[in-house]
Short mmCIF file of C-alpha atoms in Angstrom, two decimals:
data_model
loop_
_atom_site.label_atom_id
_atom_site.label_comp_id
_atom_site.label_asym_id
_atom_site.label_seq_id
_atom_site.Cartn_x
_atom_site.Cartn_y
_atom_site.Cartn_z
CA MET A 1 9.93 8.58 -55.03
CA SER A 2 12.71 11.10 -55.55
CA ASP A 3 12.68 14.67 -54.28
CA VAL A 4 11.82 17.46 -56.72
CA LEU A 5 12.52 20.27 -54.25
CA GLU A 6 14.63 20.33 -51.10
CA PHE A 7 15.11 23.07 -48.51
CA ASP A 8 18.40 22.36 -46.73
CA ASP A 9 18.99 24.54 -43.64
CA LEU A 10 17.68 27.61 -45.51
CA THR A 11 18.40 30.83 -43.63
CA LEU A 12 17.62 34.30 -44.97
CA SER A 13 17.74 37.81 -43.56
CA PHE A 14 16.72 41.26 -44.73
CA ARG A 15 19.34 44.01 -44.41
CA ASN A 16 21.36 42.07 -41.82
CA SER A 17 18.40 41.92 -39.42
CA GLU A 18 17.33 38.86 -37.44
CA PRO A 19 16.70 35.89 -39.77
CA ALA A 20 13.24 35.90 -41.38
CA VAL A 21 13.77 32.18 -42.05
CA ASP A 22 16.11 30.23 -39.81
CA GLY A 23 17.35 26.73 -40.64
CA LEU A 24 14.37 25.51 -42.70
CA SER A 25 14.72 21.92 -43.95
CA PHE A 26 12.16 19.72 -45.73
CA ALA A 27 11.56 18.18 -49.15
CA VAL A 28 8.75 17.82 -51.70
CA GLY A 29 8.60 14.52 -53.59
CA GLU A 30 7.34 13.71 -57.08
CA GLY A 31 3.54 13.94 -57.33
CA GLU A 32 3.28 14.95 -53.67
CA THR A 33 1.44 17.88 -52.08
CA VAL A 34 3.25 19.39 -49.10
CA ALA A 35 1.57 22.20 -47.16
CA LEU A 36 3.65 24.94 -45.57
CA VAL A 37 1.50 26.51 -42.85
CA GLY A 38 1.74 29.17 -40.17
CA GLU A 39 0.50 32.62 -39.27
CA SER A 40 1.40 35.84 -41.12
CA GLY A 41 5.07 36.62 -40.58
CA SER A 42 6.05 32.99 -40.02
CA GLY A 43 8.23 32.96 -43.16
CA LYS A 44 6.06 30.88 -45.50
CA SER A 45 5.93 33.18 -48.52
CA VAL A 46 9.55 34.41 -48.36
CA SER A 47 10.67 30.76 -48.25
CA ALA A 48 8.65 30.06 -51.40
CA LEU A 49 9.89 33.19 -53.17
CA SER A 50 13.45 32.13 -52.39
CA VAL A 51 13.01 29.02 -54.55
CA LEU A 52 12.97 31.12 -57.73
CA ARG A 53 15.04 33.96 -56.20
CA LEU A 54 12.17 36.43 -56.58
CA LEU A 55 13.12 38.48 -53.51
CA ASN A 56 15.02 41.74 -53.99
CA GLU A 57 18.61 40.51 -53.82
CA THR A 58 19.89 43.91 -52.77
CA GLN A 59 17.78 43.60 -49.62
CA VAL A 60 18.10 39.89 -48.80
CA SER A 61 21.03 37.65 -47.89
CA TYR A 62 21.36 33.89 -47.44
CA PRO A 63 23.94 33.31 -44.68
CA ARG A 64 23.70 29.54 -45.00
CA GLY A 65 21.71 26.72 -46.50
CA ALA A 66 20.49 25.73 -49.95
CA VAL A 67 17.33 25.33 -52.02
CA ARG A 68 17.77 22.43 -54.43
CA TYR A 69 15.72 21.59 -57.50
CA ARG A 70 16.62 18.07 -58.64
CA GLY A 71 19.84 18.40 -56.68
CA GLU A 72 20.82 21.78 -58.18
CA ASN A 73 21.27 24.64 -55.69
CA LEU A 74 19.11 27.49 -57.00
CA LEU A 75 20.62 30.00 -54.56
CA THR A 76 23.91 29.86 -56.50
CA ALA A 77 22.43 29.42 -60.00
CA SER A 78 23.07 32.07 -62.66
CA GLU A 79 20.33 34.43 -63.80
CA THR A 80 20.34 32.70 -67.21
CA ARG A 81 19.73 29.31 -65.58
CA LEU A 82 16.97 30.74 -63.36
CA ARG A 83 15.16 32.14 -66.40
CA GLN A 84 15.19 28.64 -67.89
CA ILE A 85 13.61 27.20 -64.73
CA ARG A 86 11.09 29.94 -63.88
CA GLY A 87 7.75 29.17 -65.47
CA ARG A 88 9.04 26.07 -67.25
CA SER A 89 10.24 23.58 -64.63
CA ILE A 90 8.75 25.42 -61.65
CA GLY A 91 5.49 27.35 -61.89
CA MET A 92 4.13 29.70 -59.24
CA ILE A 93 0.65 30.96 -58.37
CA PHE A 94 1.07 34.21 -56.48
CA GLN A 95 -1.02 35.24 -53.49
CA GLU A 96 -2.87 38.20 -55.01
CA PRO A 97 -3.82 37.73 -58.67
CA MET A 98 -5.05 41.30 -59.11
CA THR A 99 -1.60 42.71 -58.37
CA SER A 100 0.28 39.82 -60.02
CA LEU A 101 -1.49 40.14 -63.38
CA ASN A 102 -0.49 43.06 -65.58
CA PRO A 103 -3.43 45.50 -65.73
CA LEU A 104 -2.26 46.86 -69.12
CA HIS A 105 -2.37 43.56 -71.04
CA PRO A 106 -5.26 41.23 -71.94
CA VAL A 107 -5.40 37.62 -70.80
CA GLU A 108 -4.16 36.22 -74.13
CA LYS A 109 -0.98 38.30 -74.15
CA GLN A 110 -0.10 37.39 -70.55
CA ILE A 111 -0.48 33.64 -71.09
CA THR A 112 1.15 33.48 -74.53
CA GLU A 113 4.15 35.44 -73.25
CA VAL A 114 5.08 32.44 -71.08
CA LEU A 115 4.73 30.11 -74.08
CA GLU A 116 6.80 32.37 -76.31
CA VAL A 117 9.68 32.74 -73.83
CA HIS A 118 10.04 29.05 -73.02
CA LYS A 119 8.71 27.18 -76.09
CA GLY A 120 8.95 29.72 -78.90
CA MET A 121 5.20 29.49 -79.58
CA ARG A 122 3.70 32.38 -81.55
CA GLY A 123 0.64 33.26 -83.59
CA ALA A 124 -2.14 30.74 -84.12
CA ARG A 125 -0.28 27.95 -82.33
CA ALA A 126 0.13 30.06 -79.16
CA ARG A 127 -3.49 31.19 -79.33
CA GLU A 128 -4.68 27.59 -79.63
CA ARG A 129 -2.60 26.58 -76.59
CA CYS A 130 -3.93 29.59 -74.66
CA LEU A 131 -7.53 28.52 -75.38
CA GLU A 132 -6.68 24.97 -74.33
CA LEU A 133 -5.28 26.22 -71.00
CA LEU A 134 -8.28 28.47 -70.28
CA HIS A 135 -10.60 25.55 -71.01
CA LEU A 136 -8.45 23.32 -68.79
CA VAL A 137 -8.78 25.65 -65.79
CA GLY A 138 -12.54 25.98 -66.23
CA ILE A 139 -12.93 29.47 -67.71
CA PRO A 140 -16.38 29.54 -69.39
CA ASP A 141 -16.42 30.62 -73.06
CA PRO A 142 -12.61 31.07 -73.19
CA GLU A 143 -12.69 32.67 -76.67
CA SER A 144 -14.57 35.65 -75.26
CA ARG A 145 -12.05 36.04 -72.43
CA LEU A 146 -8.89 36.28 -74.55
CA ALA A 147 -9.30 40.03 -74.96
CA SER A 148 -10.39 40.64 -71.34
CA TYR A 149 -8.23 42.66 -68.96
CA PRO A 150 -7.74 41.58 -65.31
CA HIS A 151 -10.20 44.20 -63.95
CA GLN A 152 -12.93 42.65 -66.14
CA LEU A 153 -12.62 39.26 -64.41
CA SER A 154 -14.01 38.05 -61.11
CA GLY A 155 -11.68 36.97 -58.30
CA GLY A 156 -12.10 33.30 -59.17
CA GLN A 157 -11.48 33.93 -62.87
CA LYS A 158 -8.31 35.93 -62.14
CA GLN A 159 -7.06 33.07 -59.98
CA ARG A 160 -7.79 30.59 -62.79
CA VAL A 161 -5.85 32.74 -65.27
CA MET A 162 -2.90 32.71 -62.84
CA ILE A 163 -3.15 28.91 -62.70
CA ALA A 164 -3.26 28.71 -66.50
CA MET A 165 -0.07 30.82 -66.71
CA ALA A 166 1.66 28.66 -64.08
CA LEU A 167 0.69 25.43 -65.91
CA ALA A 168 1.35 26.65 -69.45
CA ASN A 169 4.62 24.69 -69.74
CA GLU A 170 3.51 21.72 -67.61
CA PRO A 171 6.03 22.27 -64.79
CA GLU A 172 7.33 19.52 -62.52
CA LEU A 173 6.71 21.64 -59.44
CA LEU A 174 3.89 24.10 -58.71
CA ILE A 175 4.20 26.58 -55.84
CA ALA A 176 0.73 27.79 -54.78
CA ASP A 177 0.99 30.74 -52.39
CA GLU A 178 -2.38 31.23 -50.63
CA PRO A 179 -4.25 30.31 -53.86
CA THR A 180 -7.71 30.67 -52.28
CA THR A 181 -7.36 33.74 -50.02
CA ALA A 182 -10.48 35.97 -50.19
CA LEU A 183 -12.29 33.64 -52.63
CA ASP A 184 -15.86 32.46 -52.05
CA VAL A 185 -16.14 28.99 -50.54
CA THR A 186 -17.58 27.52 -53.73
CA VAL A 187 -14.77 29.05 -55.82
CA GLN A 188 -12.19 27.87 -53.24
CA LYS A 189 -13.41 24.32 -53.64
CA GLN A 190 -13.38 24.57 -57.45
CA VAL A 191 -9.83 25.98 -57.52
CA LEU A 192 -8.43 23.36 -55.14
CA GLU A 193 -10.17 20.48 -56.91
CA LEU A 194 -8.83 21.86 -60.18
CA LEU A 195 -5.26 21.80 -58.82
CA GLU A 196 -5.81 18.28 -57.52
CA SER A 197 -7.05 17.02 -60.90
CA LEU A 198 -4.24 18.78 -62.79
CA GLN A 199 -1.71 17.27 -60.40
CA ARG A 200 -2.99 13.78 -61.23
CA ARG A 201 -2.94 14.59 -64.94
CA PHE A 202 0.60 16.00 -65.09
CA GLY A 203 2.17 14.22 -62.09
CA MET A 204 3.21 17.56 -60.56
CA ALA A 205 4.59 18.12 -57.11
CA ILE A 206 2.79 20.93 -55.26
CA LEU A 207 4.04 23.17 -52.46
CA LEU A 208 0.85 24.62 -50.97
CA ILE A 209 1.28 27.69 -48.77
CA THR A 210 -1.70 28.58 -46.61
CA HIS A 211 -2.88 29.54 -43.13
CA ASP A 212 -6.16 27.60 -43.51
CA LEU A 213 -5.66 24.22 -41.88
CA SER A 214 -9.06 22.90 -42.97
CA ILE A 215 -7.87 23.10 -46.59
CA VAL A 216 -4.56 21.49 -45.68
CA ARG A 217 -6.28 18.49 -44.12
CA ARG A 218 -8.27 17.82 -47.26
CA TYR A 219 -5.59 18.30 -49.92
CA ALA A 220 -2.06 17.78 -48.54
CA GLN A 221 -0.20 14.53 -47.84
CA ARG A 222 2.38 16.15 -45.55
CA VAL A 223 2.48 19.30 -43.45
CA VAL A 224 5.35 21.59 -42.40
CA VAL A 225 4.44 24.06 -39.63
CA MET A 226 6.41 27.31 -39.28
CA GLU A 227 6.52 29.83 -36.46
CA HIS A 228 8.69 32.97 -36.46
CA GLY A 229 10.81 31.66 -39.35
CA ARG A 230 11.50 28.24 -37.84
CA LYS A 231 10.06 24.82 -38.60
CA VAL A 232 8.36 23.59 -35.44
CA GLU A 233 6.70 20.43 -36.76
CA GLU A 234 6.60 18.18 -39.82
CA GLY A 235 4.70 15.00 -40.53
CA ARG A 236 1.95 13.17 -42.37
CA THR A 237 -1.20 15.28 -42.47
CA GLU A 238 -3.46 13.02 -40.41
CA GLN A 239 -0.74 12.46 -37.84
CA VAL A 240 -0.23 16.21 -37.36
CA PHE A 241 -3.97 16.83 -37.11
CA THR A 242 -4.75 13.99 -34.73
CA THR A 243 -1.62 14.01 -32.54
CA PRO A 244 0.12 17.40 -32.91
CA GLY A 245 3.47 17.42 -31.16
CA HIS A 246 4.12 21.14 -30.75
CA PRO A 247 2.10 23.70 -28.72
CA TYR A 248 2.02 26.09 -31.68
CA THR A 249 0.46 23.43 -33.92
CA ARG A 250 -2.15 22.75 -31.25
CA LYS A 251 -2.85 26.50 -31.09
CA LEU A 252 -3.45 26.60 -34.85
CA LEU A 253 -5.73 23.56 -34.70
CA ASP A 254 -7.73 25.12 -31.86
CA SER A 255 -8.28 28.38 -33.75
CA GLU A 256 -11.54 27.49 -35.50
CA PRO A 257 -14.31 30.03 -34.78
CA PRO A 258 -15.59 29.14 -31.31
CA GLY A 259 -19.06 27.94 -30.34
CA ARG A 260 -22.35 29.66 -31.13
CA PRO A 261 -23.64 33.15 -30.32
CA PRO A 262 -25.41 33.72 -26.98
CA ALA A 263 -29.20 33.99 -27.06
CA VAL A 264 -30.83 37.41 -27.47
CA ALA A 265 -33.19 38.52 -24.70
CA SER A 266 -36.81 38.12 -25.84
CA ARG A 267 -37.73 41.57 -24.48
CA HIS A 268 -35.63 43.29 -27.11
CA GLY A 269 -37.74 44.62 -29.94
CA GLU A 270 -36.87 45.34 -33.56
CA LEU A 271 -34.21 47.99 -33.97
CA LEU A 272 -33.93 48.02 -37.75
CA THR A 273 -36.52 46.97 -40.34
CA VAL A 274 -35.77 46.84 -44.05
CA SER A 275 -38.57 46.23 -46.56
CA ASP A 276 -38.27 45.63 -50.30
CA LEU A 277 -34.76 47.15 -50.58
CA ARG A 278 -33.65 47.62 -54.18
CA VAL A 279 -30.38 48.94 -55.60
CA ARG A 280 -29.71 49.54 -59.31
CA PHE A 281 -26.59 50.68 -61.11
CA PRO A 282 -26.58 52.24 -64.61
CA LEU A 283 -24.75 50.38 -67.36
CA GLY A 284 -23.51 53.06 -69.72
CA LYS A 285 -25.24 56.08 -71.21
CA THR A 286 -26.35 57.17 -74.66
CA LEU A 287 -24.99 60.18 -76.52
CA PHE A 288 -27.79 62.23 -74.96
CA GLY A 289 -26.99 61.12 -71.39
CA ARG A 290 -29.77 58.56 -71.02
CA THR A 291 -29.01 55.28 -69.26
CA ARG A 292 -28.72 52.39 -71.74
CA ALA A 293 -29.54 49.66 -69.24
CA TRP A 294 -29.61 48.93 -65.51
CA PHE A 295 -27.96 46.30 -63.36
CA ASP A 296 -30.14 45.18 -60.44
CA ALA A 297 -27.66 44.54 -57.62
CA VAL A 298 -30.26 44.11 -54.85
CA LYS A 299 -33.77 42.89 -55.70
CA GLY A 300 -36.45 43.39 -53.09
CA VAL A 301 -34.57 42.31 -49.94
CA SER A 302 -36.38 42.45 -46.58
CA PHE A 303 -35.15 41.68 -43.07
CA SER A 304 -35.19 42.94 -39.49
CA LEU A 305 -32.63 43.23 -36.69
CA ARG A 306 -33.20 43.31 -32.92
CA GLN A 307 -31.07 44.95 -30.26
CA GLY A 308 -28.13 42.71 -29.32
CA GLU A 309 -28.68 40.47 -32.36
CA THR A 310 -26.36 39.55 -35.24
CA LEU A 311 -27.70 39.06 -38.75
CA GLY A 312 -25.26 37.16 -40.95
CA ILE A 313 -25.43 38.03 -44.66
CA VAL A 314 -23.78 35.44 -46.90
CA GLY A 315 -23.47 34.68 -50.59
CA GLU A 316 -20.91 34.57 -53.37
CA SER A 317 -19.12 37.60 -54.78
CA GLY A 318 -21.58 39.81 -56.62
CA SER A 319 -24.56 38.61 -54.59
CA GLY A 320 -25.22 42.09 -53.17
CA LYS A 321 -23.96 41.63 -49.58
CA THR A 322 -21.79 44.75 -49.37
CA THR A 323 -24.26 46.78 -51.44
CA ILE A 324 -26.93 46.22 -48.77
CA GLY A 325 -24.57 47.49 -46.07
CA HIS A 326 -23.72 50.57 -48.12
CA ALA A 327 -27.40 51.25 -48.85
CA LEU A 328 -28.24 51.25 -45.14
CA LEU A 329 -25.63 53.97 -44.57
CA LYS A 330 -26.62 55.90 -47.70
CA LEU A 331 -23.21 55.28 -49.24
CA THR A 332 -25.14 54.20 -52.35
CA GLY A 333 -28.63 55.09 -53.55
CA SER A 334 -31.52 52.69 -53.00
CA ASP A 335 -35.31 52.26 -53.09
CA GLY A 336 -37.47 50.61 -50.45
CA GLU A 337 -38.20 51.27 -46.81
CA ILE A 338 -35.46 51.49 -44.15
CA ARG A 339 -36.87 52.05 -40.67
CA PHE A 340 -34.80 52.60 -37.53
CA GLN A 341 -37.18 51.98 -34.62
CA ASP A 342 -40.03 54.42 -35.43
CA HIS A 343 -38.09 56.60 -37.85
CA ARG A 344 -38.02 56.32 -41.64
CA LEU A 345 -34.47 56.78 -42.97
CA ASP A 346 -34.81 55.93 -46.64
CA HIS A 347 -36.32 59.30 -47.68
CA LEU A 348 -33.69 61.41 -45.87
CA ASN A 349 -31.09 63.35 -47.84
CA GLN A 350 -27.41 63.25 -46.87
CA LYS A 351 -27.66 66.31 -44.63
CA SER A 352 -30.71 64.99 -42.76
CA PHE A 353 -29.16 61.55 -42.44
CA ARG A 354 -25.92 62.81 -40.90
CA PRO A 355 -27.14 62.64 -37.24
CA TRP A 356 -28.08 58.97 -37.78
CA ARG A 357 -24.53 58.05 -38.81
CA ARG A 358 -23.56 58.12 -35.14
CA ARG A 359 -26.05 55.30 -34.46
CA ILE A 360 -25.19 53.15 -37.51
CA GLN A 361 -21.47 52.64 -38.10
CA ILE A 362 -19.47 50.46 -40.48
CA VAL A 363 -16.20 48.51 -40.37
CA PHE A 364 -14.93 48.22 -43.94
CA GLN A 365 -13.49 45.08 -45.54
CA ASP A 366 -9.90 46.26 -45.89
CA PRO A 367 -8.72 47.96 -42.68
CA PHE A 368 -5.42 49.07 -44.22
CA GLY A 369 -7.17 50.74 -47.14
CA SER A 370 -9.81 52.41 -44.95
CA LEU A 371 -7.35 53.88 -42.43
CA SER A 372 -5.61 57.07 -43.55
CA PRO A 373 -1.83 56.53 -43.57
CA ARG A 374 -1.32 60.24 -42.79
CA MET A 375 -3.33 60.20 -39.55
CA SER A 376 -2.29 58.76 -36.20
CA ILE A 377 -4.47 56.10 -34.58
CA GLY A 378 -5.77 58.64 -32.09
CA GLU A 379 -6.79 60.99 -34.91
CA ILE A 380 -8.46 58.17 -36.85
CA VAL A 381 -10.49 56.93 -33.88
CA GLY A 382 -11.37 60.44 -32.72
CA GLU A 383 -12.34 61.87 -36.13
CA GLY A 384 -15.99 60.84 -35.78
CA LEU A 385 -16.24 62.51 -32.38
CA GLU A 386 -15.28 65.85 -33.89
CA ILE A 387 -18.25 65.61 -36.27
CA HIS A 388 -20.92 63.81 -34.26
CA ALA A 389 -20.08 64.40 -30.59
CA PRO A 390 -17.96 67.53 -30.15
CA ALA A 391 -16.25 67.76 -26.76
CA THR A 392 -13.21 69.31 -25.16
CA GLU A 393 -9.84 68.00 -26.27
CA GLN A 394 -9.37 66.20 -22.94
CA GLU A 395 -12.82 64.56 -23.06
CA GLN A 396 -12.25 63.44 -26.64
CA GLU A 397 -8.88 61.92 -25.76
CA GLN A 398 -10.47 60.00 -22.87
CA ARG A 399 -13.11 58.57 -25.19
CA VAL A 400 -10.43 57.51 -27.68
CA ILE A 401 -8.46 55.85 -24.87
CA ARG A 402 -11.57 54.02 -23.67
CA ALA A 403 -12.37 52.80 -27.21
CA LEU A 404 -8.82 51.50 -27.68
CA GLU A 405 -8.98 49.71 -24.32
CA ASP A 406 -12.35 48.21 -25.31
CA VAL A 407 -10.79 46.57 -28.38
CA GLY A 408 -7.71 45.38 -26.49
CA LEU A 409 -5.14 47.90 -27.75
CA ASP A 410 -2.62 49.81 -25.65
CA PRO A 411 -3.88 53.42 -25.35
CA ASP A 412 -0.30 54.62 -25.90
CA SER A 413 -0.55 53.23 -29.43
CA ARG A 414 -2.80 56.19 -30.34
CA HIS A 415 0.35 58.13 -31.25
CA ARG A 416 1.42 55.56 -33.86
CA TYR A 417 0.36 55.15 -37.51
CA PRO A 418 -1.52 52.31 -39.33
CA HIS A 419 1.57 50.90 -41.09
CA GLU A 420 3.08 50.12 -37.68
CA PHE A 421 0.35 47.60 -36.86
CA SER A 422 -0.41 44.02 -37.90
CA GLY A 423 -3.56 43.14 -39.85
CA GLY A 424 -5.39 42.04 -36.72
CA GLN A 425 -4.42 45.21 -34.86
CA ARG A 426 -5.57 47.39 -37.77
CA GLN A 427 -8.92 45.61 -37.69
CA ARG A 428 -9.19 46.43 -33.98
CA VAL A 429 -8.48 50.08 -34.78
CA ALA A 430 -11.29 50.04 -37.37
CA ILE A 431 -13.65 48.55 -34.77
CA ALA A 432 -12.57 51.18 -32.21
CA ARG A 433 -13.32 53.94 -34.75
CA ALA A 434 -16.88 52.63 -35.08
CA LEU A 435 -17.26 51.92 -31.36
CA VAL A 436 -16.14 55.32 -30.08
CA LEU A 437 -19.46 56.90 -31.15
CA GLN A 438 -21.40 54.33 -29.08
CA PRO A 439 -23.59 53.21 -32.02
CA ASP A 440 -26.61 50.90 -31.89
CA ILE A 441 -25.69 49.01 -35.06
CA ILE A 442 -22.34 48.18 -36.64
CA VAL A 443 -22.13 46.89 -40.22
CA LEU A 444 -19.15 44.50 -40.37
CA ASP A 445 -18.08 43.98 -43.99
CA GLU A 446 -15.84 40.90 -44.25
CA PRO A 447 -14.06 41.85 -40.99
CA THR A 448 -11.99 38.65 -40.84
CA SER A 449 -11.50 37.70 -44.51
CA ALA A 450 -7.77 38.46 -44.75
CA LEU A 451 -6.78 37.45 -41.21
CA ASP A 452 -5.09 34.33 -39.91
CA ARG A 453 -7.40 31.85 -38.17
CA THR A 454 -5.88 32.61 -34.78
CA VAL A 455 -6.44 36.35 -35.30
CA GLN A 456 -9.95 35.65 -36.64
CA LYS A 457 -10.76 33.87 -33.41
CA GLN A 458 -9.51 36.83 -31.37
CA VAL A 459 -11.59 39.30 -33.40
CA ILE A 460 -14.74 37.15 -33.11
CA GLU A 461 -14.32 36.83 -29.35
CA LEU A 462 -13.81 40.61 -29.17
CA LEU A 463 -16.99 41.28 -31.16
CA ARG A 464 -18.98 38.95 -28.91
CA GLU A 465 -17.65 40.62 -25.78
CA LEU A 466 -18.49 44.10 -27.09
CA GLN A 467 -21.96 42.96 -28.10
CA SER A 468 -22.60 41.56 -24.65
CA ARG A 469 -21.22 44.64 -22.89
CA TYR A 470 -22.96 47.33 -24.94
CA GLY A 471 -25.98 45.55 -26.45
CA LEU A 472 -24.69 46.14 -29.98
CA SER A 473 -26.44 44.81 -33.07
CA TYR A 474 -24.34 43.58 -35.99
CA LEU A 475 -24.87 43.08 -39.70
CA PHE A 476 -22.10 40.56 -40.33
CA ILE A 477 -21.25 40.31 -44.04
CA SER A 478 -18.96 37.42 -44.96
CA HIS A 479 -18.27 34.55 -47.33
CA ASP A 480 -16.72 32.50 -44.49
CA LEU A 481 -19.63 30.40 -43.26
CA ALA A 482 -17.70 28.93 -40.33
CA VAL A 483 -17.21 32.45 -38.95
CA VAL A 484 -20.81 33.43 -39.72
CA ARG A 485 -22.11 30.40 -37.86
CA ALA A 486 -20.11 31.33 -34.78
CA VAL A 487 -21.57 34.84 -34.49
CA SER A 488 -25.00 34.95 -36.18
CA HIS A 489 -28.46 34.62 -34.67
CA GLN A 490 -30.25 35.16 -37.99
CA LEU A 491 -29.02 34.32 -41.49
CA LEU A 492 -29.75 35.93 -44.86
CA VAL A 493 -28.56 33.98 -47.90
CA LEU A 494 -28.22 36.01 -51.11
CA ARG A 495 -27.71 35.05 -54.71
CA SER A 496 -27.51 37.64 -57.50
CA GLY A 497 -29.26 40.19 -55.30
CA GLU A 498 -32.17 37.94 -54.33
CA VAL A 499 -32.95 36.30 -50.99
CA MET A 500 -32.57 32.51 -51.17
CA GLU A 501 -33.20 31.87 -47.47
CA TYR A 502 -33.81 33.96 -44.36
CA GLY A 503 -34.39 32.83 -40.79
CA PRO A 504 -32.72 31.53 -37.61
CA ALA A 505 -29.08 30.83 -38.45
CA GLU A 506 -28.73 27.44 -36.80
CA ALA A 507 -31.95 26.16 -38.38
CA ILE A 508 -30.61 27.03 -41.83
CA PHE A 509 -27.21 25.48 -41.08
CA GLN A 510 -28.89 22.31 -39.88
CA ALA A 511 -31.55 22.03 -42.59
CA PRO A 512 -31.10 24.34 -45.61
CA THR A 513 -34.13 24.41 -47.90
CA THR A 514 -32.57 25.53 -51.21
CA ASP A 515 -30.01 23.84 -53.43
CA TYR A 516 -27.90 27.02 -53.47
CA THR A 517 -27.59 27.13 -49.68
CA ARG A 518 -26.78 23.42 -49.59
CA GLU A 519 -24.06 24.04 -52.18
CA LEU A 520 -22.56 26.87 -50.09
CA LEU A 521 -22.59 24.78 -46.92
CA SER A 522 -21.19 21.74 -48.66
CA ALA A 523 -18.27 23.79 -50.00
CA ALA A 524 -17.68 25.56 -46.68
CA PHE A 525 -17.53 22.45 -44.50
CA PHE A 526 -16.15 20.04 -47.11
CA TYR A 527 -12.56 20.68 -46.03
CA GLN A 528 -13.19 19.48 -42.48
CA ALA A 529 -13.34 15.92 -43.72
CA SER A 530 -10.25 13.75 -43.87
CA PRO A 531 -8.70 13.23 -47.31
CA ASP A 532 -10.24 9.77 -47.60
CA SER A 533 -13.74 10.56 -46.40
CA PRO A 534 -16.60 12.63 -47.76
CA GLY A 535 -17.38 16.04 -46.38
CA PRO A 536 -19.21 16.06 -43.06
CA GLY A 537 -22.11 18.16 -44.30
CA PRO A 538 -23.55 21.31 -42.87
CA THR A 539 -24.36 19.95 -39.43
CA THR A 540 -20.74 19.29 -38.45
CA ASN A 541 -19.41 21.54 -35.68
#
């Protein structure tokens, strides 16, 4: 087996700073899947982007080393030669399909452009090939999707379109940069199995870049582990997983969500009760302003939450998880009864509900997007105090300091701004902003979805500690069932706005009663199996 791609002592720096990648060497053979793993900032993606010279060459330099495709050094290749290779010999699936797809062009134009540039295909022939590719990657009713724009597709569909573009010219090498980040577990499994089947069909080599080691174990033959721009370990997948040789690799392998949540004291009564919650969104209006039709996002959902308890809410994208959280905080309109202890909240208007916002807080899915870039951390965390708990400037600053200490951040960091923090630190800031008001309930909307496993573990341990210290109750919304299992006492499984299952979390994990829940659990824990064995099923720890 000859090498398709070789990194030979690759070293790169940005603006003459310390090397972002330092002396990286490994190879990818024909028909082989090699996983490049490590935490954010380890150099994975910039190494992959260097293959096709997609980094800004006015900002980056390559002091030494080479990246060879079939023996040809791409770092010294001409722009004309690179255009011949990009998309034809080497395809790439980028990390975020929403930003990688052009929002101004429909799916057909974006796929056929690749065919036109490299194979001269136009007209009916290009359209036929486009339909073939969409069918190949599992897009239902591909004819109806040709005219769709990226914003009209789900996350899984956008990722499949990216795969179709990358495979349009049947490349020898496919670079997949975090191809399943933020996808539902069922869609993750479908995308990865699709890549595996296409690899067998076309004999492609795959360079898989990810921070999720459970996926690596199931799909890669070899693993390269990076830390701070350096390769710290390389080997056959099973060897690395069973006998890791470097402390950093062992740290990554030990970063699965830990244990199970502590028991809730039986004396604690119900804090929140939700009965027959319904949320509808209008689908267009007539000329006279009447609603044409309605979309039922949440259909008669009921549940309760005790003090110190965590209710996990799971389901695929579009199942209504986030909508429920927003309805509880009156961020979207709803019908049904919402009762906080002995008080009805559902009939309150925004002004009457304002005092209750101190007791029910939310941590949004994207901490970077929900933190104002123009405000310092101290201003962000203290903003709620100005509205809900006015105090002297000194008292407010002390509360902000205490909240930052509670989430494990240096109080001096309150003078800095969000862009100066890592993803995990920004998530801690978002938690501190909710915590500073001393709420009873915190709605956590996908709080770990975009974080490395090691950072996920830290955030989960932090949430547990805060829950134990302050008796907090959580609504934990997530598509990551491994994380949900580690924190949840009760579990609510949603599908298309309807409750599929509801009850004690561990009982549902051990013995799900619906096919949908079994499908979710099978997809979530499938990756923990070795490449040659079936998935361990939902009872595996």
